[in-house]
Coordinates of C-alpha atoms in Angstrom, one line a residue:
Chain W
X1 CA 101.6 105.9 114.7
X2 CA 103.1 104.1 117.5
X3 CA 101.4 103.8 120.4
X4 CA 103.5 104.8 122.4
X5 CA 104.0 108.4 121.6
X6 CA 100.0 108.3 121.1
X7 CA 98.8 111.9 122.3
X8 CA 97.9 110.7 125.1
X9 CA 100.6 109.3 126.8
X10 CA 102.5 112.7 125.8
X11 CA 99.9 114.2 127.4
X12 CA 100.5 112.6 130.5
X13 CA 104.4 112.9 130.5
X14 CA 104.4 116.4 129.7
X15 CA 102.0 116.7 133.1
X16 CA 105.4 115.4 135.1
X17 CA 107.5 119.0 134.0
X18 CA 109.9 116.7 132.3
X19 CA 113.1 116.2 134.0
X20 CA 113.4 112.8 133.0
X21 CA 110.7 112.0 135.0
X22 CA 109.0 110.1 132.2
X23 CA 106.3 107.5 132.6
X24 CA 106.7 105.1 130.2
X25 CA 104.8 102.4 128.3
X26 CA 101.6 104.1 128.7
X27 CA 99.9 102.7 125.6
X28 CA 96.8 103.4 123.7
X29 CA 96.7 105.0 119.6
X30 CA 95.2 108.6 121.5
X31 CA 92.2 108.5 119.5
X32 CA 90.0 111.3 119.9
X33 CA 87.3 108.3 121.7
X34 CA 89.9 106.8 124.1
X35 CA 91.1 110.2 124.7
X36 CA 88.0 111.4 125.8
X37 CA 86.9 108.5 127.7
X38 CA 90.4 108.2 129.9
X39 CA 91.0 111.9 130.2
X40 CA 93.4 112.1 133.1
X41 CA 93.8 115.7 135.4
X42 CA 97.2 116.3 133.7
X43 CA 95.2 116.3 130.3
X44 CA 92.4 118.5 131.9
X45 CA 94.9 121.0 133.0
X46 CA 97.0 121.1 130.1
X47 CA 94.9 120.6 127.3
X48 CA 97.4 119.7 124.3
X49 CA 98.9 123.3 122.3
X50 CA 101.6 123.8 119.8
X51 CA 103.6 126.5 119.5
X52 CA 100.5 129.1 118.3
X53 CA 98.2 127.6 120.9
X54 CA 96.5 125.0 118.1
X55 CA 95.1 122.0 119.2
X56 CA 94.3 118.5 116.9
X57 CA 90.6 120.2 116.8
X58 CA 91.7 123.4 115.3
X59 CA 94.4 122.7 113.2
X60 CA 93.9 121.3 109.7
X61 CA 91.0 123.5 109.4
X62 CA 91.9 125.4 106.0
X63 CA 90.9 124.7 103.1
X64 CA 93.7 125.7 100.9
X65 CA 95.5 123.8 98.5
X66 CA 99.1 124.5 98.6
X67 CA 101.0 122.7 96.1
X68 CA 100.2 119.1 94.6
X69 CA 103.5 117.7 93.3
X70 CA 104.5 114.0 94.0
X71 CA 107.6 115.3 96.4
X72 CA 104.9 117.1 98.2
X73 CA 103.3 114.2 100.1
X74 CA 104.7 114.1 103.3
X75 CA 106.0 112.6 105.4
X76 CA 108.8 111.8 103.1
X77 CA 110.7 108.0 103.0
X78 CA 113.2 107.1 106.1
X79 CA 116.1 104.3 105.7
X80 CA 118.8 103.8 108.5
X81 CA 121.4 105.5 107.9
X82 CA 125.2 105.4 109.1
X83 CA 125.6 108.3 111.6
X84 CA 129.1 108.3 111.6
X85 CA 128.9 108.5 107.6
X86 CA 126.4 111.7 107.9
X87 CA 128.3 113.4 110.8
X88 CA 131.8 113.2 108.9
X89 CA 129.4 114.8 106.0
X90 CA 128.3 117.2 108.5
X91 CA 131.3 118.7 109.7
X92 CA 133.1 118.8 106.4
X93 CA 130.0 120.3 104.7
X94 CA 129.7 122.9 107.8
X95 CA 132.6 124.7 105.5
X96 CA 130.1 125.1 102.7
X97 CA 126.8 125.3 104.4
X98 CA 127.1 126.5 107.5
X99 CA 125.3 124.9 110.7
X100 CA 121.9 124.6 109.8
X101 CA 122.0 123.8 105.9
X102 CA 125.3 121.1 106.7
X103 CA 122.8 119.1 109.0
X104 CA 120.6 118.8 106.7
X105 CA 122.6 118.6 103.9
X106 CA 124.6 115.5 105.2
X107 CA 121.3 113.9 106.4
X108 CA 119.5 114.4 103.3
X109 CA 122.2 114.0 100.9
X110 CA 122.6 110.1 102.5
X111 CA 119.1 110.0 101.6
X112 CA 118.7 110.8 98.2
X113 CA 121.7 108.2 97.5
X114 CA 119.8 105.5 98.9
X115 CA 116.4 106.2 97.6
X116 CA 116.4 108.8 95.6
X117 CA 113.4 111.3 95.1
X118 CA 112.0 113.2 96.8
X119 CA 115.3 113.9 98.5
X120 CA 117.7 114.7 94.9
X121 CA 115.3 117.5 94.3
X122 CA 115.7 119.1 98.4
X123 CA 117.2 122.3 98.1
X124 CA 119.3 121.7 101.3
X125 CA 122.0 124.4 100.2
X126 CA 119.2 126.9 100.3
X127 CA 119.1 126.7 104.8
X128 CA 122.8 127.9 104.6
X129 CA 121.0 130.9 105.8
X130 CA 120.4 129.3 108.9
X131 CA 124.0 130.2 110.0
X132 CA 124.5 132.2 113.2
X133 CA 120.9 132.1 114.2
X134 CA 119.5 132.9 110.8
X135 CA 121.7 135.3 109.3
X136 CA 123.6 136.0 112.3
X137 CA 121.1 137.3 114.7
X138 CA 121.9 134.6 117.5
X139 CA 118.8 133.2 117.8
X140 CA 118.1 129.2 117.5
X141 CA 121.1 127.5 116.6
X142 CA 121.3 126.7 112.6
X143 CA 121.9 122.9 114.0
X144 CA 119.3 122.7 115.9
X145 CA 116.8 124.7 112.8
X146 CA 118.5 122.1 110.8
X147 CA 117.5 119.2 112.2
X148 CA 113.6 120.6 112.9
X149 CA 113.5 120.3 109.4
X150 CA 114.9 117.0 108.8
X151 CA 112.6 115.4 111.7
X152 CA 109.4 117.2 110.7
X153 CA 110.0 116.5 106.8
X154 CA 110.9 112.3 107.5
X155 CA 108.4 112.1 111.0
X156 CA 105.4 113.8 109.5
X157 CA 102.8 116.3 110.6
X158 CA 102.5 116.7 114.3
X159 CA 99.1 116.9 114.2
X160 CA 98.7 113.4 113.1
X161 CA 101.4 112.4 115.0
X162 CA 103.4 114.4 117.9
X163 CA 106.3 112.1 117.3
X164 CA 108.1 115.3 115.4
X165 CA 107.7 117.5 118.3
X166 CA 108.7 115.1 120.7
X167 CA 111.7 114.0 119.0
X168 CA 112.8 117.6 118.2
X169 CA 111.9 119.0 121.4
X170 CA 114.1 116.1 123.2
X171 CA 117.1 116.8 120.8
X172 CA 116.6 120.8 121.8
X173 CA 116.7 119.8 125.6
X174 CA 119.6 117.6 124.8
X175 CA 121.5 120.1 123.1
X176 CA 121.0 122.4 126.2
X177 CA 122.1 119.8 128.5
X178 CA 124.9 118.5 126.8
X179 CA 129.1 119.3 127.2
X180 CA 129.1 120.0 123.6
X181 CA 131.2 119.5 121.0
X182 CA 130.8 115.2 121.4
X183 CA 132.0 114.2 118.0
X184 CA 135.5 114.1 117.2
X185 CA 136.1 114.6 113.7
X186 CA 138.1 112.2 111.5
X187 CA 139.8 115.2 110.6
X188 CA 139.6 118.2 112.7
X189 CA 140.6 121.6 110.9
X190 CA 141.8 123.0 114.6
X191 CA 141.5 122.2 118.0
X192 CA 143.5 119.5 117.2
X193 CA 144.9 118.1 120.1
X194 CA 141.9 118.8 122.7
X195 CA 138.7 121.5 122.5
X196 CA 137.1 123.3 124.9
X197 CA 133.8 121.6 126.2
X198 CA 130.5 124.0 127.2
X199 CA 127.2 123.5 128.1
X200 CA 124.9 125.9 126.3
X201 CA 121.7 126.0 128.3
X202 CA 120.1 127.4 125.8
X203 CA 119.4 126.8 122.1
X204 CA 120.3 129.8 121.3
X205 CA 123.0 130.0 118.9
X206 CA 124.0 133.6 119.9
X207 CA 124.3 131.9 123.9
X208 CA 125.6 128.6 122.8
X209 CA 128.6 130.0 120.9
X210 CA 129.1 133.0 123.4
X211 CA 130.4 130.3 126.6
X212 CA 132.4 128.3 124.5
X213 CA 134.1 131.9 123.1
X214 CA 134.6 133.0 127.1
X215 CA 135.6 129.8 127.8
X216 CA 137.8 128.9 125.1
X217 CA 139.4 132.5 124.7
X218 CA 139.0 132.2 121.0
X219 CA 137.1 134.9 119.2
X220 CA 134.4 134.1 116.7
X221 CA 135.6 134.8 113.7
X222 CA 138.8 132.2 114.7
X223 CA 139.4 128.5 112.9
X224 CA 139.3 127.0 116.5
X225 CA 135.4 128.0 116.8
X226 CA 134.6 127.6 113.3
X227 CA 135.9 123.8 114.1
X228 CA 133.7 123.6 117.4
X229 CA 131.1 124.8 115.5
X230 CA 131.3 122.2 112.7
X231 CA 131.7 119.5 115.5
X232 CA 128.6 120.6 117.3
X233 CA 126.7 120.6 113.8
X234 CA 128.3 117.1 113.6
X235 CA 127.1 116.0 116.6
X236 CA 123.3 117.0 116.2
X237 CA 123.3 115.5 113.2
X238 CA 124.9 111.5 114.4
X239 CA 122.4 112.2 117.1
X240 CA 119.3 113.0 114.7
X241 CA 120.4 109.7 112.6
X242 CA 120.9 107.9 115.9
X243 CA 117.1 108.7 117.3
X244 CA 115.7 108.0 113.7
X245 CA 117.1 104.9 113.5
X246 CA 115.2 103.9 116.5
X247 CA 112.2 105.9 115.3
X248 CA 111.9 103.9 112.5
X249 CA 112.7 100.6 114.6
X250 CA 110.0 101.5 117.1
X251 CA 112.3 101.7 119.3
X252 CA 112.1 105.2 120.5
X253 CA 110.8 105.6 123.8
X254 CA 111.8 109.4 125.4
X255 CA 109.1 110.9 127.2
X256 CA 109.3 115.0 127.0
X257 CA 111.5 116.6 128.0
X258 CA 110.2 120.2 128.0
X259 CA 106.6 121.1 126.1
X260 CA 106.5 124.5 127.1
X261 CA 102.5 125.5 125.9
X262 CA 102.1 122.9 128.2
X263 CA 104.3 123.7 131.3
X264 CA 104.3 127.5 131.4
X265 CA 101.3 128.5 129.2
X266 CA 103.0 129.9 126.2
X267 CA 106.5 129.5 123.6
X268 CA 109.4 129.7 126.0
X269 CA 112.7 128.1 126.9
X270 CA 113.3 126.1 130.1
X271 CA 115.7 128.6 131.8
X272 CA 113.5 131.7 132.8
X273 CA 115.7 133.4 134.6
X274 CA 118.5 133.6 132.6
X275 CA 116.6 137.0 131.2
X276 CA 113.8 137.7 133.6
X277 CA 116.0 137.1 137.0
X278 CA 114.3 136.1 140.6
X279 CA 111.0 138.2 138.8
X280 CA 109.7 135.4 136.6
X281 CA 106.6 137.2 134.6
X282 CA 103.8 134.8 134.3
X283 CA 101.2 135.2 131.3
X284 CA 97.6 135.5 131.6
X285 CA 96.2 132.0 132.1
X286 CA 93.2 130.3 130.5
X287 CA 89.9 130.9 132.4
X288 CA 89.5 128.5 135.3
X289 CA 93.3 127.6 134.8
X290 CA 96.0 127.6 137.5
X291 CA 99.4 127.4 138.3
X292 CA 100.7 124.2 139.6
X293 CA 101.5 123.7 142.7
X294 CA 105.3 124.6 143.7
X295 CA 105.6 126.3 139.7
Chain B
X1 CA 124.4 140.6 91.1
X2 CA 122.6 144.7 91.8
X3 CA 125.3 146.0 92.1
X4 CA 123.9 148.6 95.0
X5 CA 124.6 145.0 97.1
X6 CA 128.1 144.9 96.5
X7 CA 130.3 143.3 99.0
X8 CA 131.9 146.4 99.8
X9 CA 128.6 148.6 99.7
X10 CA 127.3 146.5 102.3
X11 CA 130.7 146.7 105.1
X12 CA 130.5 150.5 104.1
X13 CA 126.8 150.5 105.7
X14 CA 127.3 148.4 107.8
X15 CA 130.3 150.2 109.5
X16 CA 128.2 152.9 110.7
X17 CA 126.3 150.3 112.7
X18 CA 123.0 150.5 110.6
X19 CA 120.2 152.7 113.0
X20 CA 119.0 153.6 109.7
X21 CA 122.1 155.4 108.6
X22 CA 122.4 153.9 105.6
X23 CA 124.9 155.5 103.2
X24 CA 123.1 155.5 99.9
X25 CA 124.0 155.3 96.1
X26 CA 127.7 153.6 96.4
X27 CA 128.4 151.9 93.8
X28 CA 130.7 149.5 92.4
X29 CA 130.5 145.6 91.7
X30 CA 132.6 144.2 94.9
X31 CA 135.3 142.3 92.7
X32 CA 138.2 141.0 94.7
X33 CA 140.3 143.5 92.6
X34 CA 138.6 146.6 93.2
X35 CA 137.6 145.8 97.1
X36 CA 141.5 145.2 97.8
X37 CA 142.5 148.4 96.0
X38 CA 139.3 150.6 97.7
X39 CA 139.3 149.3 101.5
X40 CA 138.0 151.5 103.5
X41 CA 138.8 151.7 107.2
X42 CA 135.5 150.3 108.2
X43 CA 136.3 147.1 106.1
X44 CA 139.7 147.0 107.8
X45 CA 138.0 146.9 110.9
X46 CA 135.3 144.7 110.1
X47 CA 136.0 141.9 108.1
X48 CA 132.6 140.0 106.1
X49 CA 131.4 137.4 108.8
X50 CA 128.7 135.3 108.4
X51 CA 127.0 133.9 111.5
X52 CA 129.5 131.1 112.0
X53 CA 132.6 133.5 111.1
X54 CA 132.8 132.4 107.4
X55 CA 134.1 134.6 104.5
X56 CA 133.9 134.6 100.9
X57 CA 137.4 133.1 101.2
X58 CA 136.3 130.2 102.8
X59 CA 133.0 129.6 102.0
X60 CA 132.0 126.8 99.1
X61 CA 135.3 125.2 100.0
X62 CA 134.2 121.4 100.7
X63 CA 133.8 118.9 97.6
X64 CA 130.8 117.0 98.7
X65 CA 128.1 116.5 96.4
X66 CA 124.9 117.4 98.0
X67 CA 122.0 116.5 95.9
X68 CA 121.8 116.0 91.9
X69 CA 118.0 116.5 91.0
X70 CA 117.0 119.4 89.2
X71 CA 114.6 121.1 91.5
X72 CA 118.2 121.4 93.6
X73 CA 119.6 123.9 91.3
X74 CA 119.3 127.3 93.4
X75 CA 118.2 130.0 93.4
X76 CA 114.5 129.1 92.2
X77 CA 113.0 131.6 89.6
X78 CA 110.6 134.5 91.2
X79 CA 107.3 136.2 89.8
X80 CA 106.1 139.3 90.6
X81 CA 103.1 138.2 93.6
X82 CA 100.1 140.5 94.7
X83 CA 100.8 140.9 98.8
X84 CA 97.3 141.3 99.6
X85 CA 96.7 137.4 97.8
X86 CA 99.4 136.2 99.6
X87 CA 99.1 137.8 103.0
X88 CA 94.9 136.6 103.0
X89 CA 96.4 133.2 102.2
X90 CA 98.9 133.2 104.9
X91 CA 96.1 134.4 107.5
X92 CA 94.1 131.5 106.3
X93 CA 97.1 128.9 106.3
X94 CA 98.2 129.7 109.9
X95 CA 95.3 128.1 111.2
X96 CA 96.6 125.0 109.4
X97 CA 100.6 125.4 109.6
X98 CA 101.5 127.4 111.8
X99 CA 102.9 130.6 111.6
X100 CA 106.5 129.5 109.7
X101 CA 104.6 127.0 107.6
X102 CA 102.2 129.5 106.2
X103 CA 104.6 132.0 105.8
X104 CA 106.4 129.4 103.5
X105 CA 103.2 127.8 101.8
X106 CA 101.3 131.2 101.4
X107 CA 104.4 132.5 99.5
X108 CA 105.4 129.1 97.2
X109 CA 102.2 128.1 96.7
X110 CA 101.4 131.2 94.6
X111 CA 105.1 130.8 92.9
X112 CA 103.6 126.9 92.2
X113 CA 100.5 128.1 90.7
X114 CA 102.3 130.7 88.3
X115 CA 105.6 128.7 87.6
X116 CA 105.2 125.3 88.6
X117 CA 108.0 122.9 89.4
X118 CA 110.0 123.5 91.6
X119 CA 107.5 124.9 93.6
X120 CA 104.8 122.3 93.5
X121 CA 107.0 119.8 94.6
X122 CA 108.2 121.7 97.7
X123 CA 107.6 120.2 101.0
X124 CA 105.7 123.6 102.8
X125 CA 103.5 121.6 104.9
X126 CA 106.6 119.9 106.9
X127 CA 107.3 123.5 108.2
X128 CA 104.9 123.4 110.4
X129 CA 107.6 122.5 112.9
X130 CA 108.2 126.5 113.1
X131 CA 105.5 127.4 115.4
X132 CA 106.0 128.6 118.1
X133 CA 109.7 128.8 117.7
X134 CA 110.4 125.2 116.8
X135 CA 108.4 123.0 118.8
X136 CA 107.1 125.8 121.2
X137 CA 110.3 126.8 122.5
X138 CA 109.6 130.3 121.8
X139 CA 113.1 130.8 119.5
X140 CA 113.2 132.4 116.6
X141 CA 109.8 133.8 115.6
X142 CA 108.3 131.3 113.4
X143 CA 107.2 133.4 110.5
X144 CA 111.0 135.0 110.5
X145 CA 112.4 131.7 110.0
X146 CA 110.0 130.8 107.0
X147 CA 111.0 134.4 105.6
X148 CA 114.5 133.1 105.7
X149 CA 114.0 130.3 104.5
X150 CA 111.4 131.5 101.0
X151 CA 113.8 134.3 100.6
X152 CA 117.2 132.6 100.9
X153 CA 115.7 129.9 98.2
X154 CA 114.6 132.7 96.2
X155 CA 117.4 135.0 96.1
X156 CA 120.4 132.1 96.2
X157 CA 123.5 131.9 97.6
X158 CA 124.7 134.9 100.3
X159 CA 128.1 134.1 99.6
X160 CA 127.6 135.1 95.9
X161 CA 125.4 137.8 96.1
X162 CA 124.5 139.2 100.0
X163 CA 120.7 140.4 99.5
X164 CA 120.3 136.9 100.8
X165 CA 121.4 138.5 104.1
X166 CA 120.8 141.9 103.5
X167 CA 117.0 141.1 102.8
X168 CA 117.0 138.5 105.3
X169 CA 118.4 140.9 108.5
X170 CA 116.6 143.9 107.1
X171 CA 113.1 141.5 108.1
X172 CA 114.3 140.8 111.1
X173 CA 115.2 144.3 111.8
X174 CA 111.6 145.5 110.5
X175 CA 109.7 142.9 112.5
X176 CA 111.7 143.8 115.8
X177 CA 110.5 147.8 115.7
X178 CA 107.1 147.6 113.9
X179 CA 103.8 147.8 115.8
X180 CA 102.2 144.6 115.2
X181 CA 100.1 143.0 113.8
X182 CA 100.0 145.2 111.0
X183 CA 98.1 143.5 108.4
X184 CA 94.4 143.4 109.0
X185 CA 92.6 140.1 107.3
X186 CA 89.3 140.5 105.5
X187 CA 87.8 138.1 107.9
X188 CA 89.4 138.1 111.1
X189 CA 88.6 134.7 113.8
X190 CA 88.9 137.2 116.5
X191 CA 90.4 140.8 117.7
X192 CA 86.9 141.9 115.1
X193 CA 86.0 145.5 116.4
X194 CA 90.3 146.3 117.5
X195 CA 93.2 145.1 118.1
X196 CA 96.2 145.5 120.7
X197 CA 99.3 146.1 119.0
X198 CA 102.9 145.5 120.3
X199 CA 106.6 145.8 119.4
X200 CA 108.7 142.7 120.0
X201 CA 111.9 144.8 120.2
X202 CA 112.8 141.0 119.4
X203 CA 113.2 138.4 117.0
X204 CA 111.9 135.6 119.4
X205 CA 108.4 134.4 119.6
X206 CA 108.6 134.2 123.0
X207 CA 109.2 137.9 124.0
X208 CA 106.8 138.7 120.8
X209 CA 103.7 136.7 122.1
X210 CA 104.6 137.2 125.8
X211 CA 105.0 141.4 124.9
X212 CA 101.3 140.8 123.2
X213 CA 99.7 138.5 125.8
X214 CA 100.9 140.7 128.6
X215 CA 99.1 143.6 127.1
X216 CA 96.2 142.7 126.1
X217 CA 95.7 140.7 129.2
X218 CA 94.5 137.4 126.4
X219 CA 96.4 134.1 127.5
X220 CA 98.0 132.2 124.8
X221 CA 95.4 129.7 124.0
X222 CA 93.2 132.2 123.0
X223 CA 91.0 132.9 119.9
X224 CA 92.8 136.1 120.6
X225 CA 96.0 135.5 120.3
X226 CA 95.9 133.2 117.1
X227 CA 94.2 135.8 115.3
X228 CA 97.3 138.2 116.5
X229 CA 99.8 135.7 115.2
X230 CA 97.8 134.6 112.2
X231 CA 97.7 138.3 110.9
X232 CA 101.5 138.7 112.2
X233 CA 102.6 136.1 109.9
X234 CA 100.0 137.9 107.4
X235 CA 102.2 140.5 107.5
X236 CA 105.2 139.0 107.5
X237 CA 104.3 137.5 103.6
X238 CA 103.2 140.5 103.0
X239 CA 106.2 142.5 103.6
X240 CA 108.4 139.5 102.2
X241 CA 106.1 139.6 99.0
X242 CA 106.0 143.5 98.5
X243 CA 110.5 143.3 99.1
X244 CA 111.0 140.5 96.9
X245 CA 108.8 142.4 94.5
X246 CA 111.1 145.4 94.5
X247 CA 114.6 143.4 94.5
X248 CA 113.3 141.2 91.3
X249 CA 112.9 144.9 89.7
X250 CA 116.3 146.2 90.9
X251 CA 114.8 148.5 93.1
X252 CA 115.5 147.1 96.5
X253 CA 117.9 149.8 98.0
X254 CA 118.0 149.5 101.7
X255 CA 121.4 149.7 104.0
X256 CA 122.0 146.7 106.4
X257 CA 120.0 147.5 109.3
X258 CA 122.1 145.2 111.5
X259 CA 125.0 142.8 110.6
X260 CA 126.0 141.2 114.6
X261 CA 128.8 139.7 113.4
X262 CA 130.4 143.3 112.3
X263 CA 129.0 145.0 114.4
X264 CA 129.7 143.0 118.2
X265 CA 132.5 139.8 117.0
X266 CA 129.9 137.7 117.4
X267 CA 126.3 136.2 116.4
X268 CA 124.1 138.3 118.3
X269 CA 120.5 140.6 118.6
X270 CA 120.5 144.6 118.8
X271 CA 118.7 144.4 121.9
X272 CA 122.2 142.8 124.3
X273 CA 121.0 145.0 127.9
X274 CA 117.3 143.3 127.5
X275 CA 119.1 139.8 128.7
X276 CA 122.4 140.9 130.0
X277 CA 121.8 144.5 131.9
X278 CA 124.1 146.8 132.1
X279 CA 127.1 144.9 132.3
X280 CA 127.7 143.6 128.3
X281 CA 130.2 141.1 128.2
X282 CA 132.4 141.5 125.0
X283 CA 133.3 137.9 123.0
X284 CA 137.2 137.7 122.7
X285 CA 138.7 140.1 119.6
X286 CA 140.1 138.6 117.2
X287 CA 143.8 139.9 117.3
X288 CA 144.6 143.5 116.5
X289 CA 141.3 144.2 116.6
X290 CA 139.5 147.0 118.7
X291 CA 136.0 147.7 120.3
X292 CA 134.8 151.2 117.8
X293 CA 134.9 154.0 119.7
X294 CA 131.6 154.7 122.1
X295 CA 130.8 151.3 121.6

């Protein structure tokens, strides 16, 4: 694994509550011994937790054998791709597979051409179900859901190398705060002269689409809204490839932008007040823990 | 496809705004001609839309070739499984793969044992990234995200047979309104004498976990909360298998509980006021459309 993204490094960076205040260049391979010896106050306060509250200690504790196919060996190989070729494919593919399916298919089909199996046999089309925040429920934007699937498949187990969680959470954070869509396809199907841009401030399809249709005045069923989401999928696919190209070269050096189980002691977005208003409820704290000052 | 779930049937059922008011037994194969001839007012008001606003007409319009491996042929074969065996596997597997990974792995590993490839080569473990609403962001509950992936892989393209969307949306609706967790594992790791049950009223991890930790007083990092989520994943895996067993026998006959693009003209959950309060904004309507009376 890349020393820059050892467990210890992520904990230290996460402890400053992200906001771009990453502490760069902290090395160490994050082995259990080194971690125990050099444990920081931040680490003591915020034991690493994945969404389900697991830790490296209680992960991988089952003795189940899931599958035995060669393609099941994980992570899968990666070779650098051209983000523009993938983005163009993602834009066109949106009209066939929706947001989530096209992000996965545009990236994995390029890898299938360059590497072959196991990518050739991955059932990309089935991820069309991600569209509209899964079956139209407006939950996680399919582009991000697809990005998470592709990143995890290529980068590998978060319990061995948190880089998967690091890259995924940073792309979700980037999505929330970017003026979307960024990528302009060669042959847009609508919004040909100009397009309205909006900042979702949320990884949820409902908020992302809702803010755009409100700002643009185009209904969700319009060709303009479809083109907007196709461009958004292309933008996310471009970003994922750009990021994986940096990662494979060992040049990905971002800190953690948001890791809720450490920040607020439970899985959550960053924008609590958007739903909770001023009275943001606090979950029960682990025994002996306290909320950080000013939080 | 099953006549009971033709496009026309879904439209007709959806038009009554779900709420369990399914109109049973409406037949017809939903072919374009029959659809045009027997179009109802409901259908005229609510053209079928997937999350991205696509329709059967503008879906599958790209000429891209994604992958060519045999395993890529979709949908994949299904044979009836024992929901209890799958649920026990899902409970144990949660401690290795989190919520999303274990729902996928518990179902697909059983199919790998009974059918072999392509299931043996599906990279189940990589879906650990779904945990905590994807990388701990608290968005879609990983159990539902995993359920959607498994259902789509087995049931097939929603653009050919909406059953994938029908089954997925009904399981999400069931999840939102059930007193969870329902399934009790043979050897629970915590909450051994009793467990607190809560109704999430949302498919989001943050709401689901948040309501449970508030009601139980156990923090997100506690063994009790982990056992609760492991039981929830087992409950969802059980429900998916139970449903697929009905579907493969042609005995799945539920109406649409919620299909937001038809109900509110954009991807959304059902509980608008939970975030929006009394002033629920309305998205721009397609030209010539009106909000239904009393909505």
